[in-house]
XYZ file of C-alpha atoms in Angstrom:
300
model
C -9.004 -12.010 -17.674
C -10.581 -14.077 -16.651
C -11.096 -14.958 -13.269
C -11.212 -18.751 -11.740
C -13.842 -18.324 -8.386
C -15.153 -21.418 -8.537
C -12.762 -23.063 -5.791
C -13.862 -24.177 -2.964
C -13.739 -23.047 0.541
C -12.250 -26.214 1.778
C -9.787 -26.403 -0.926
C -7.580 -23.017 0.686
C -5.367 -23.166 3.345
C -7.162 -20.826 5.622
C -5.675 -19.294 8.791
C -8.785 -17.913 9.922
C -12.565 -16.785 8.286
C -11.189 -13.402 6.864
C -7.221 -15.444 5.664
C -6.418 -17.105 3.855
C -2.708 -18.471 3.200
C -1.224 -18.035 -0.520
C 2.329 -18.431 -0.919
C 3.325 -17.725 2.236
C 1.391 -14.714 2.513
C -2.017 -13.681 3.460
C -5.231 -12.753 1.563
C -8.830 -12.050 1.528
C -11.836 -14.868 2.159
C -13.819 -11.875 1.203
C -12.271 -11.229 -1.989
C -12.936 -12.955 -5.827
C -8.678 -13.730 -5.984
C -8.354 -17.011 -5.540
C -5.060 -19.086 -6.145
C -5.282 -19.450 -9.878
C -6.077 -15.997 -10.023
C -3.370 -14.428 -8.295
C -1.371 -16.405 -10.538
C -2.941 -15.272 -14.186
C -2.045 -12.128 -13.233
C 1.097 -13.265 -13.293
C 0.486 -12.685 -17.138
C -0.778 -9.722 -17.420
C -0.624 -7.748 -20.625
C 1.511 -4.075 -19.717
C 1.763 -1.810 -21.984
C 5.214 0.410 -21.724
C 3.828 3.449 -19.770
C 2.158 1.900 -16.754
C 3.569 2.738 -13.521
C 2.963 0.576 -10.613
C 2.702 1.751 -6.977
C 3.415 -1.438 -4.760
C 3.473 -1.391 -1.174
C 2.654 -2.606 1.837
C -0.730 -2.698 3.456
C -1.072 1.297 5.867
C 2.493 2.759 4.232
C 0.865 5.770 2.696
C -0.517 4.059 -0.622
C -4.174 6.264 -0.431
C -1.157 8.926 -0.264
C 0.684 8.199 -2.566
C -1.639 7.485 -5.517
C -3.102 11.151 -5.139
C 0.663 12.565 -5.426
C 0.791 9.684 -8.823
C -2.875 10.939 -10.050
C -1.825 14.982 -9.762
C 2.163 14.630 -11.201
C 0.018 13.152 -14.326
C -2.789 15.114 -14.641
C -0.364 18.589 -14.441
C 1.891 16.647 -17.521
C -0.709 14.827 -19.577
C -3.467 17.682 -18.981
C -5.332 16.420 -21.418
C -6.008 12.691 -20.203
C -7.629 13.646 -16.604
C -10.283 11.686 -16.091
C -12.949 12.568 -14.377
C -13.259 9.594 -11.324
C -11.987 9.134 -7.944
C -8.310 8.535 -7.260
C -9.558 4.600 -6.046
C -11.551 4.530 -9.758
C -8.558 5.681 -11.553
C -5.768 4.152 -9.607
C -7.441 0.186 -9.499
C -6.059 -2.760 -7.322
C -4.800 -5.372 -9.416
C -5.128 -7.453 -7.260
C -8.984 -5.489 -5.652
C -12.357 -7.233 -7.364
C -14.980 -6.311 -4.725
C -14.734 -2.466 -5.983
C -12.838 -1.864 -9.404
C -11.825 -3.795 -12.693
C -8.371 -2.828 -13.181
C -8.501 -4.123 -16.556
C -10.987 -1.938 -17.818
C -9.704 0.590 -20.835
C -8.342 3.564 -19.478
C -5.788 6.282 -20.883
C -1.868 6.170 -20.377
C 0.421 6.381 -18.032
C -2.178 3.901 -16.517
C -0.845 3.338 -12.723
C -1.738 0.785 -10.785
C -1.701 -0.226 -7.150
C -0.711 -3.285 -5.574
C -0.169 -4.592 -1.799
C 1.665 -7.535 -3.550
C 5.249 -8.861 -3.593
C 7.693 -8.400 -6.011
C 7.177 -12.712 -7.074
C 4.051 -12.343 -6.880
C 3.566 -9.269 -10.141
C 2.503 -9.253 -13.896
C 6.555 -10.596 -15.474
C 5.957 -7.192 -17.581
C 7.274 -5.212 -14.243
C 10.304 -6.170 -14.540
C 11.190 -5.460 -17.947
C 11.504 -1.925 -18.757
C 10.502 0.452 -18.191
C 8.250 -0.271 -16.195
C 8.700 1.930 -13.671
C 7.849 0.768 -9.447
C 7.693 3.080 -7.612
C 7.309 1.657 -3.550
C 6.566 3.811 -0.762
C 7.892 2.620 2.890
C 6.801 3.472 6.648
C 8.122 2.376 10.071
C 6.742 -0.849 10.980
C 5.929 0.186 13.984
C 2.998 2.536 12.601
C 2.856 0.154 10.355
C 0.827 -1.967 12.452
C -1.371 0.654 14.609
C -2.559 1.448 11.505
C -3.011 -1.787 10.261
C -5.109 -1.880 13.594
C -6.946 0.672 13.401
C -8.404 -0.144 9.787
C -9.504 -3.322 10.228
C -12.068 -1.908 12.657
C -12.806 -0.278 10.561
C -12.986 -2.412 6.739
C -15.570 -5.152 5.591
C -13.145 -7.592 4.363
C -11.130 -8.192 8.421
C -11.793 -9.313 11.620
C -11.611 -6.666 14.107
C -8.936 -7.349 15.972
C -10.431 -8.561 20.057
C -6.983 -6.219 21.813
C -4.013 -4.447 20.659
C -2.428 -6.502 23.265
C -4.003 -9.808 20.593
C -3.468 -8.216 16.647
C 0.098 -6.961 17.593
C 1.823 -10.719 17.863
C -0.410 -11.973 14.575
C 1.394 -8.637 13.289
C 5.495 -10.027 14.407
C 4.150 -13.708 12.954
C 2.993 -12.350 9.875
C -0.233 -13.399 10.340
C -1.767 -10.875 9.548
C -3.414 -8.824 5.774
C -0.265 -9.397 3.094
C 1.549 -11.508 5.971
C 5.065 -10.322 7.322
C 5.942 -6.453 7.209
C 8.979 -7.318 7.641
C 9.268 -9.236 3.945
C 8.067 -6.748 1.965
C 10.082 -4.561 2.701
C 12.912 -7.009 2.327
C 11.775 -8.852 -0.638
C 10.977 -5.513 -2.300
C 14.639 -3.820 -1.894
C 16.651 -7.465 -3.095
C 14.453 -6.437 -6.302
C 15.395 -4.038 -6.753
C 18.103 -4.684 -9.775
C 15.730 -6.500 -11.597
C 12.692 -3.583 -11.027
C 12.600 -0.021 -12.485
C 11.674 1.154 -9.276
C 12.237 4.132 -6.328
C 12.065 4.690 -2.995
C 9.732 6.437 -0.938
C 9.676 6.301 2.384
C 6.633 7.689 4.036
C 7.867 9.707 6.719
C 10.427 11.662 4.327
C 7.024 13.003 2.327
C 5.989 14.323 6.375
C 9.347 16.473 6.176
C 10.164 17.501 3.014
C 6.925 16.682 0.362
C 7.797 19.098 -1.782
C 11.377 17.721 -2.765
C 9.920 14.430 -3.012
C 7.297 15.368 -4.666
C 10.559 16.360 -7.331
C 12.198 13.857 -6.893
C 9.788 11.414 -8.116
C 8.667 14.284 -11.318
C 12.494 13.246 -12.394
C 12.116 9.138 -11.677
C 8.877 9.410 -12.994
C 9.995 11.166 -16.801
C 7.281 14.766 -15.850
C 9.106 17.518 -15.776
C 6.964 19.852 -14.398
C 7.428 23.708 -13.729
C 7.538 24.649 -10.522
C 3.937 26.654 -9.911
C 3.002 22.608 -10.992
C 5.391 21.195 -8.281
C 3.637 23.077 -5.576
C 0.132 22.475 -6.939
C 0.833 18.769 -6.664
C 2.845 19.001 -2.951
C -0.789 21.743 -1.625
C -3.326 19.329 -3.089
C -2.127 15.727 -1.738
C -1.391 17.242 1.663
C -3.543 15.050 4.434
C -5.842 18.677 4.777
C -6.292 18.957 2.105
C -7.298 14.634 1.171
C -8.727 13.980 4.250
C -11.868 17.186 2.744
C -11.500 15.886 -0.775
C -13.693 13.394 -1.547
C -11.843 11.960 -4.539
C -9.690 11.419 -2.528
C -10.544 10.274 0.716
C -12.607 7.190 0.229
C -15.644 8.532 1.251
C -17.378 6.822 -1.578
C -17.179 3.723 0.770
C -18.219 4.909 3.867
C -21.848 5.745 2.584
C -21.381 2.459 0.781
C -21.335 0.592 4.225
C -18.118 -0.956 3.376
C -16.049 1.454 5.810
C -17.170 1.114 9.419
C -15.577 4.850 10.186
C -13.601 7.307 7.767
C -9.852 6.345 7.504
C -7.776 8.802 7.344
C -6.736 9.342 10.526
C -3.847 11.550 11.732
C -1.179 11.005 9.007
C 1.509 11.416 11.259
C 4.965 8.887 12.333
C 5.426 8.813 16.328
C 1.276 7.151 16.831
C 2.958 3.493 18.732
C 4.204 5.334 21.175
C 0.576 5.967 22.409
C -0.271 2.602 22.120
C 2.612 0.311 22.910
C 3.568 -0.925 26.097
C 7.384 -0.774 26.602
C 7.842 -4.199 27.159
C 5.441 -4.489 23.899
C 7.650 -1.817 22.879
C 11.232 -3.778 23.950
C 9.478 -7.125 22.001
C 9.659 -5.660 18.356
C 13.363 -4.043 18.600
C 13.758 -6.900 19.370
C 12.704 -8.885 16.821
C 13.662 -5.727 14.062
C 16.563 -6.362 15.029
C 16.763 -9.987 14.782
C 14.736 -9.358 11.583
C 16.672 -6.189 9.640
C 19.379 -6.355 10.882
C 21.595 -5.926 7.785
C 19.043 -3.759 6.005
C 20.499 -1.012 4.716
C 17.762 1.141 4.741
C 17.179 3.397 8.248
C 13.620 4.001 9.901
C 12.011 6.866 11.259
C 10.340 6.120 14.127
C 9.223 9.454 14.719
C 9.671 13.263 13.799
C 10.417 15.802 16.576
C 8.161 18.546 16.633
């Protein structure tokens, strides 16, 4: 698929020198995709065995990526690739590092932060499976704040206070968290989708792996499931060069390590009382009728 990157910067609806707006979402100026390229993604040809890992940024994408790879390696050992997770599960809308359309074995896994209306049309055709990971937005805000200080594609926040307001206003990478989560839930009848809550993975990773195997139609032994869980703990991933994006640090794409804590409730170390009250009010306004409940922290 040819990508059209000829549009000048002047033609973009710039939110900042780092982000431009298109279809109510915010995308990376430093990446190669432009509006026509995003439109072209809708015509990407999919295979029945394809799997899409979707999430708002900093909601557990890298963690779920590891889980899915481990499940697939256990179910299809003959198709295991000797490559990093980032290469094996390419970003559909990313072009600065990897090619999502390179030839690779089935079942192919794509990861994406795009909302449902911008995904390839074939995603809505069964039996393409979608795994959607979501996380409480207070921790997403904090994680994205720290990530923006590391990833060279994003502007380094001037302060937490400023970034806090940008997040609430939807003026951050990929736009509004509230819209993203609501849109995927609203599309649940059009998508073959499985929702996974980040905090539930923290509470019972094995239980979530079992549910995923059932959704993906992979009948693994108890021993294989135990291995998936063991390889997918935060401690294991942090020291695993295929999973921890160490190569990005070594190529100056990240200014510092990006796997920080992997916990729930870190927002309490950053929010002021006033900020928490403001966030709660916004959450009430945006999500009062949303049926999925957030887990704001886990008791030790």
